């Protein structure tokens, strides 16, 4: 899979996406990631990417020209273009799964008050928000999206089952996961639940299911509605 990120803060994406599993996916050839400085597609002396809003109002708006120039240079017939914005659809695992099956994503990162709407209308396939809060810029959100997408590419996770069985995957039934434990069996007087030491897979499965529902009821009752 190929991913191009366009941002005025390349380091914000490059650093988190250069570690651990994301690094291995690039070394292993499953991911071809390029983080570009949007200013490379400016043509003026000051490399300007923003300007004042028409109609007045606070803050600055990102200009259309650099986004159009960059996307027109980088896209192919199979490209999907994503804009990270708090005005987008809220990201969930189904959208992550859909994007993981694309061959090429170009991810545009907003900043300031927003991006000139002609970019959205003419270039963008998906407008994505990573949650109902406002970040200082879309580069952090892009790193979150890429991490969630790339770990679903076949061969990136060591154990394929772990992506299928976890919370929010279709197999996981979109509820939270049961609690997990490791050694020691007794830590400061807090013991691991007996059933997990029993070796009885049927009982362990039932326990995990009940615990998952209980945790979902406590932390995310909206998922049970
Ligand atoms: N840019 C600023 N806030 C954002 C959010 N919540 N999601 C995606 N991009 C953003």
PDB file of N, CA and C in Angstrom, residues 63-131:
ATOM      1  N   UNK A  63      -4.726  27.894   1.699  1.00  0.00           N
ATOM      2  CA  UNK A  63      -4.965  28.226   0.289  1.00  0.00           C
ATOM      3  C   UNK A  63      -5.129  26.951  -0.556  1.00  0.00           C
ATOM      4  N   UNK A  64      -5.912  27.062  -1.637  1.00  0.00           N
ATOM      5  CA  UNK A  64      -6.120  25.861  -2.458  1.00  0.00           C
ATOM      6  C   UNK A  64      -4.938  25.470  -3.345  1.00  0.00           C
ATOM      7  N   UNK A  65      -4.174  26.459  -3.825  1.00  0.00           N
ATOM      8  CA  UNK A  65      -3.185  26.147  -4.888  1.00  0.00           C
ATOM      9  C   UNK A  65      -2.189  25.053  -4.524  1.00  0.00           C
ATOM     10  N   UNK A  66      -1.541  25.099  -3.322  1.00  0.00           N
ATOM     11  CA  UNK A  66      -0.561  24.035  -3.024  1.00  0.00           C
ATOM     12  C   UNK A  66      -1.199  22.643  -2.968  1.00  0.00           C
ATOM     13  N   UNK A  67      -2.418  22.534  -2.414  1.00  0.00           N
ATOM     14  CA  UNK A  67      -3.093  21.227  -2.348  1.00  0.00           C
ATOM     15  C   UNK A  67      -3.395  20.705  -3.752  1.00  0.00           C
ATOM     16  N   UNK A  68      -3.906  21.574  -4.631  1.00  0.00           N
ATOM     17  CA  UNK A  68      -4.209  21.126  -5.996  1.00  0.00           C
ATOM     18  C   UNK A  68      -2.940  20.686  -6.718  1.00  0.00           C
ATOM     19  N   UNK A  69      -1.873  21.488  -6.593  1.00  0.00           N
ATOM     20  CA  UNK A  69      -0.630  21.154  -7.303  1.00  0.00           C
ATOM     21  C   UNK A  69      -0.073  19.821  -6.816  1.00  0.00           C
ATOM     22  N   UNK A  70      -0.099  19.624  -5.497  1.00  0.00           N
ATOM     23  CA  UNK A  70       0.472  18.403  -4.923  1.00  0.00           C
ATOM     24  C   UNK A  70      -0.350  17.172  -5.318  1.00  0.00           C
ATOM     25  N   UNK A  71      -1.669  17.259  -5.168  1.00  0.00           N
ATOM     26  CA  UNK A  71      -2.520  16.100  -5.479  1.00  0.00           C
ATOM     27  C   UNK A  71      -2.434  15.773  -6.965  1.00  0.00           C
ATOM     28  N   UNK A  72      -2.433  16.799  -7.808  1.00  0.00           N
ATOM     29  CA  UNK A  72      -2.352  16.537  -9.255  1.00  0.00           C
ATOM     30  C   UNK A  72      -1.027  15.878  -9.628  1.00  0.00           C
ATOM     31  N   UNK A  73       0.019  16.187  -8.877  1.00  0.00           N
ATOM     32  CA  UNK A  73       1.307  15.547  -9.164  1.00  0.00           C
ATOM     33  C   UNK A  73       1.361  14.101  -8.633  1.00  0.00           C
ATOM     34  N   UNK A  74       0.768  13.866  -7.475  1.00  0.00           N
ATOM     35  CA  UNK A  74       0.954  12.573  -6.801  1.00  0.00           C
ATOM     36  C   UNK A  74      -0.103  11.521  -7.140  1.00  0.00           C
ATOM     37  N   UNK A  75      -1.296  11.965  -7.595  1.00  0.00           N
ATOM     38  CA  UNK A  75      -2.368  10.977  -7.716  1.00  0.00           C
ATOM     39  C   UNK A  75      -2.245  10.112  -8.965  1.00  0.00           C
ATOM     40  N   UNK A  76      -2.866   8.929  -8.860  1.00  0.00           N
ATOM     41  CA  UNK A  76      -2.964   8.001  -9.983  1.00  0.00           C
ATOM     42  C   UNK A  76      -4.463   7.671 -10.105  1.00  0.00           C
ATOM     43  N   UNK A  77      -4.883   6.897 -11.116  1.00  0.00           N
ATOM     44  CA  UNK A  77      -6.323   6.599 -11.231  1.00  0.00           C
ATOM     45  C   UNK A  77      -6.893   5.864 -10.011  1.00  0.00           C
ATOM     46  N   UNK A  78      -6.047   5.165  -9.241  1.00  0.00           N
ATOM     47  CA  UNK A  78      -6.592   4.399  -8.100  1.00  0.00           C
ATOM     48  C   UNK A  78      -6.490   5.123  -6.757  1.00  0.00           C
ATOM     49  N   UNK A  79      -6.055   6.368  -6.775  1.00  0.00           N
ATOM     50  CA  UNK A  79      -5.854   7.112  -5.524  1.00  0.00           C
ATOM     51  C   UNK A  79      -7.171   7.533  -4.873  1.00  0.00           C
ATOM     52  N   UNK A  80      -7.212   7.424  -3.528  1.00  0.00           N
ATOM     53  CA  UNK A  80      -8.292   8.060  -2.763  1.00  0.00           C
ATOM     54  C   UNK A  80      -7.655   9.166  -1.916  1.00  0.00           C
ATOM     55  N   UNK A  81      -8.342  10.324  -1.859  1.00  0.00           N
ATOM     56  CA  UNK A  81      -7.803  11.474  -1.138  1.00  0.00           C
ATOM     57  C   UNK A  81      -8.602  11.687   0.149  1.00  0.00           C
ATOM     58  N   UNK A  82      -7.877  11.799   1.258  1.00  0.00           N
ATOM     59  CA  UNK A  82      -8.488  11.936   2.583  1.00  0.00           C
ATOM     60  C   UNK A  82      -8.085  13.293   3.158  1.00  0.00           C
ATOM     61  N   UNK A  83      -9.044  14.021   3.725  1.00  0.00           N
ATOM     62  CA  UNK A  83      -8.712  15.262   4.442  1.00  0.00           C
ATOM     63  C   UNK A  83      -8.955  15.054   5.931  1.00  0.00           C
ATOM     64  N   UNK A  84      -7.939  15.329   6.751  1.00  0.00           N
ATOM     65  CA  UNK A  84      -8.099  15.257   8.199  1.00  0.00           C
ATOM     66  C   UNK A  84      -8.667  16.597   8.672  1.00  0.00           C
ATOM     67  N   UNK A  85      -9.840  16.562   9.275  1.00  0.00           N
ATOM     68  CA  UNK A  85     -10.499  17.803   9.706  1.00  0.00           C
ATOM     69  C   UNK A  85     -11.504  17.499  10.812  1.00  0.00           C
ATOM     70  N   UNK A  86     -11.636  18.402  11.798  1.00  0.00           N
ATOM     71  CA  UNK A  86     -12.672  18.177  12.828  1.00  0.00           C
ATOM     72  C   UNK A  86     -14.082  18.267  12.240  1.00  0.00           C
ATOM     73  N   UNK A  87     -14.205  18.751  11.003  1.00  0.00           N
ATOM     74  CA  UNK A  87     -15.513  18.803  10.326  1.00  0.00           C
ATOM     75  C   UNK A  87     -15.854  17.497   9.611  1.00  0.00           C
ATOM     76  N   UNK A  88     -14.985  16.498   9.706  1.00  0.00           N
ATOM     77  CA  UNK A  88     -15.200  15.262   8.952  1.00  0.00           C
ATOM     78  C   UNK A  88     -16.096  14.263   9.659  1.00  0.00           C
ATOM     79  N   UNK A  89     -16.289  13.090   9.011  1.00  0.00           N
ATOM     80  CA  UNK A  89     -17.013  11.983   9.649  1.00  0.00           C
ATOM     81  C   UNK A  89     -16.115  11.381  10.709  1.00  0.00           C
ATOM     82  N   UNK A  90     -16.700  11.003  11.832  1.00  0.00           N
ATOM     83  CA  UNK A  90     -15.870  10.476  12.920  1.00  0.00           C
ATOM     84  C   UNK A  90     -15.323   9.101  12.566  1.00  0.00           C
ATOM     85  N   UNK A  91     -14.019   8.942  12.728  1.00  0.00           N
ATOM     86  CA  UNK A  91     -13.347   7.698  12.345  1.00  0.00           C
ATOM     87  C   UNK A  91     -13.751   6.541  13.259  1.00  0.00           C
ATOM     88  N   UNK A  92     -14.051   5.401  12.651  1.00  0.00           N
ATOM     89  CA  UNK A  92     -14.305   4.165  13.387  1.00  0.00           C
ATOM     90  C   UNK A  92     -13.649   3.018  12.640  1.00  0.00           C
ATOM     91  N   UNK A  93     -13.644   1.834  13.252  1.00  0.00           N
ATOM     92  CA  UNK A  93     -12.947   0.698  12.650  1.00  0.00           C
ATOM     93  C   UNK A  93     -13.494   0.324  11.255  1.00  0.00           C
ATOM     94  N   UNK A  94     -14.818   0.449  10.976  1.00  0.00           N
ATOM     95  CA  UNK A  94     -15.277   0.121   9.610  1.00  0.00           C
ATOM     96  C   UNK A  94     -14.614   0.998   8.541  1.00  0.00           C
ATOM     97  N   UNK A  95     -14.465   2.286   8.808  1.00  0.00           N
ATOM     98  CA  UNK A  95     -13.798   3.164   7.823  1.00  0.00           C
ATOM     99  C   UNK A  95     -12.320   2.836   7.729  1.00  0.00           C
ATOM    100  N   UNK A  96     -11.703   2.474   8.856  1.00  0.00           N
ATOM    101  CA  UNK A  96     -10.293   2.068   8.837  1.00  0.00           C
ATOM    102  C   UNK A  96     -10.134   0.836   7.956  1.00  0.00           C
ATOM    103  N   UNK A  97     -11.052  -0.139   8.109  1.00  0.00           N
ATOM    104  CA  UNK A  97     -10.992  -1.367   7.303  1.00  0.00           C
ATOM    105  C   UNK A  97     -11.169  -1.038   5.815  1.00  0.00           C
ATOM    106  N   UNK A  98     -12.075  -0.125   5.492  1.00  0.00           N
ATOM    107  CA  UNK A  98     -12.297   0.251   4.082  1.00  0.00           C
ATOM    108  C   UNK A  98     -11.025   0.881   3.511  1.00  0.00           C
ATOM    109  N   UNK A  99     -10.403   1.751   4.270  1.00  0.00           N
ATOM    110  CA  UNK A  99      -9.196   2.423   3.758  1.00  0.00           C
ATOM    111  C   UNK A  99      -8.017   1.466   3.633  1.00  0.00           C
ATOM    112  N   UNK A 100      -7.977   0.452   4.494  1.00  0.00           N
ATOM    113  CA  UNK A 100      -6.868  -0.518   4.441  1.00  0.00           C
ATOM    114  C   UNK A 100      -6.914  -1.348   3.152  1.00  0.00           C
ATOM    115  N   UNK A 101      -8.072  -1.358   2.476  1.00  0.00           N
ATOM    116  CA  UNK A 101      -8.150  -2.130   1.235  1.00  0.00           C
ATOM    117  C   UNK A 101      -7.861  -1.266   0.004  1.00  0.00           C
ATOM    118  N   UNK A 102      -7.563   0.012   0.201  1.00  0.00           N
ATOM    119  CA  UNK A 102      -7.197   0.888  -0.925  1.00  0.00           C
ATOM    120  C   UNK A 102      -5.728   0.672  -1.296  1.00  0.00           C
ATOM    121  N   UNK A 103      -5.398   0.948  -2.547  1.00  0.00           N
ATOM    122  CA  UNK A 103      -4.005   0.783  -3.000  1.00  0.00           C
ATOM    123  C   UNK A 103      -3.172   2.029  -2.703  1.00  0.00           C
ATOM    124  N   UNK A 104      -3.804   3.207  -2.757  1.00  0.00           N
ATOM    125  CA  UNK A 104      -3.049   4.452  -2.572  1.00  0.00           C
ATOM    126  C   UNK A 104      -3.914   5.503  -1.897  1.00  0.00           C
ATOM    127  N   UNK A 105      -3.424   6.047  -0.788  1.00  0.00           N
ATOM    128  CA  UNK A 105      -4.102   7.158  -0.113  1.00  0.00           C
ATOM    129  C   UNK A 105      -3.208   8.391  -0.164  1.00  0.00           C
ATOM    130  N   UNK A 106      -3.811   9.535  -0.456  1.00  0.00           N
ATOM    131  CA  UNK A 106      -3.132  10.819  -0.218  1.00  0.00           C
ATOM    132  C   UNK A 106      -3.885  11.467   0.935  1.00  0.00           C
ATOM    133  N   UNK A 107      -3.168  11.786   2.007  1.00  0.00           N
ATOM    134  CA  UNK A 107      -3.811  12.347   3.200  1.00  0.00           C
ATOM    135  C   UNK A 107      -3.421  13.817   3.330  1.00  0.00           C
ATOM    136  N   UNK A 108      -4.435  14.693   3.313  1.00  0.00           N
ATOM    137  CA  UNK A 108      -4.214  16.134   3.423  1.00  0.00           C
ATOM    138  C   UNK A 108      -4.440  16.550   4.874  1.00  0.00           C
ATOM    139  N   UNK A 109      -3.494  17.310   5.431  1.00  0.00           N
ATOM    140  CA  UNK A 109      -3.626  17.750   6.817  1.00  0.00           C
ATOM    141  C   UNK A 109      -3.987  19.223   6.850  1.00  0.00           C
ATOM    142  N   UNK A 110      -5.080  19.541   7.518  1.00  0.00           N
ATOM    143  CA  UNK A 110      -5.491  20.930   7.669  1.00  0.00           C
ATOM    144  C   UNK A 110      -4.725  21.595   8.797  1.00  0.00           C
ATOM    145  N   UNK A 111      -4.837  22.888   8.863  1.00  0.00           N
ATOM    146  CA  UNK A 111      -4.222  23.673   9.928  1.00  0.00           C
ATOM    147  C   UNK A 111      -4.963  24.996   9.960  1.00  0.00           C
ATOM    148  N   UNK A 112      -4.732  25.810  10.964  1.00  0.00           N
ATOM    149  CA  UNK A 112      -5.420  27.099  11.091  1.00  0.00           C
ATOM    150  C   UNK A 112      -6.932  26.861  11.163  1.00  0.00           C
ATOM    151  N   UNK A 113      -7.719  27.801  10.603  1.00  0.00           N
ATOM    152  CA  UNK A 113      -9.176  27.692  10.747  1.00  0.00           C
ATOM    153  C   UNK A 113      -9.779  26.614   9.844  1.00  0.00           C
ATOM    154  N   UNK A 114      -9.059  26.236   8.799  1.00  0.00           N
ATOM    155  CA  UNK A 114      -9.618  25.244   7.889  1.00  0.00           C
ATOM    156  C   UNK A 114      -8.945  25.326   6.544  1.00  0.00           C
ATOM    157  N   UNK A 115      -9.495  24.562   5.608  1.00  0.00           N
ATOM    158  CA  UNK A 115      -8.930  24.462   4.257  1.00  0.00           C
ATOM    159  C   UNK A 115      -9.962  25.033   3.289  1.00  0.00           C
ATOM    160  N   UNK A 116      -9.523  25.796   2.320  1.00  0.00           N
ATOM    161  CA  UNK A 116     -10.420  26.358   1.296  1.00  0.00           C
ATOM    162  C   UNK A 116     -11.352  25.259   0.774  1.00  0.00           C
ATOM    163  N   UNK A 117     -12.644  25.522   0.772  1.00  0.00           N
ATOM    164  CA  UNK A 117     -13.615  24.452   0.512  1.00  0.00           C
ATOM    165  C   UNK A 117     -13.543  23.903  -0.907  1.00  0.00           C
ATOM    166  N   UNK A 118     -12.913  24.630  -1.833  1.00  0.00           N
ATOM    167  CA  UNK A 118     -12.773  24.091  -3.194  1.00  0.00           C
ATOM    168  C   UNK A 118     -11.894  22.844  -3.197  1.00  0.00           C
ATOM    169  N   UNK A 119     -10.989  22.752  -2.213  1.00  0.00           N
ATOM    170  CA  UNK A 119     -10.165  21.529  -2.065  1.00  0.00           C
ATOM    171  C   UNK A 119     -11.075  20.346  -1.733  1.00  0.00           C
ATOM    172  N   UNK A 120     -11.974  20.562  -0.783  1.00  0.00           N
ATOM    173  CA  UNK A 120     -12.893  19.494  -0.358  1.00  0.00           C
ATOM    174  C   UNK A 120     -13.771  19.065  -1.545  1.00  0.00           C
ATOM    175  N   UNK A 121     -14.314  20.052  -2.241  1.00  0.00           N
ATOM    176  CA  UNK A 121     -15.263  19.732  -3.319  1.00  0.00           C
ATOM    177  C   UNK A 121     -14.612  19.044  -4.509  1.00  0.00           C
ATOM    178  N   UNK A 122     -13.410  19.481  -4.850  1.00  0.00           N
ATOM    179  CA  UNK A 122     -12.813  18.986  -6.102  1.00  0.00           C
ATOM    180  C   UNK A 122     -11.860  17.811  -5.909  1.00  0.00           C
ATOM    181  N   UNK A 123     -11.269  17.685  -4.725  1.00  0.00           N
ATOM    182  CA  UNK A 123     -10.186  16.694  -4.589  1.00  0.00           C
ATOM    183  C   UNK A 123     -10.473  15.560  -3.612  1.00  0.00           C
ATOM    184  N   UNK A 124     -11.315  15.810  -2.594  1.00  0.00           N
ATOM    185  CA  UNK A 124     -11.362  14.921  -1.432  1.00  0.00           C
ATOM    186  C   UNK A 124     -12.443  13.849  -1.564  1.00  0.00           C
ATOM    187  N   UNK A 125     -12.064  12.594  -1.252  1.00  0.00           N
ATOM    188  CA  UNK A 125     -13.024  11.483  -1.220  1.00  0.00           C
ATOM    189  C   UNK A 125     -13.588  11.266   0.179  1.00  0.00           C
ATOM    190  N   UNK A 126     -12.721  11.351   1.205  1.00  0.00           N
ATOM    191  CA  UNK A 126     -13.171  11.147   2.592  1.00  0.00           C
ATOM    192  C   UNK A 126     -12.721  12.327   3.439  1.00  0.00           C
ATOM    193  N   UNK A 127     -13.657  12.960   4.186  1.00  0.00           N
ATOM    194  CA  UNK A 127     -13.291  13.938   5.213  1.00  0.00           C
ATOM    195  C   UNK A 127     -13.375  13.206   6.549  1.00  0.00           C
ATOM    196  N   UNK A 128     -12.266  13.144   7.275  1.00  0.00           N
ATOM    197  CA  UNK A 128     -12.204  12.312   8.480  1.00  0.00           C
ATOM    198  C   UNK A 128     -11.800  13.129   9.701  1.00  0.00           C
ATOM    199  N   UNK A 129     -12.563  12.951  10.795  1.00  0.00           N
ATOM    200  CA  UNK A 129     -12.208  13.492  12.110  1.00  0.00           C
ATOM    201  C   UNK A 129     -11.843  12.306  13.002  1.00  0.00           C
ATOM    202  N   UNK A 130     -10.827  12.447  13.831  1.00  0.00           N
ATOM    203  CA  UNK A 130     -10.502  11.327  14.723  1.00  0.00           C
ATOM    204  C   UNK A 130     -11.227  11.437  16.066  1.00  0.00           C
ATOM    205  N   UNK A 131     -12.068  12.432  16.246  1.00  0.00           N
ATOM    206  CA  UNK A 131     -12.848  12.516  17.480  1.00  0.00           C
ATOM    207  C   UNK A 131     -13.398  13.915  17.654  1.00  0.00           C
TER     208      UNK A 131
END
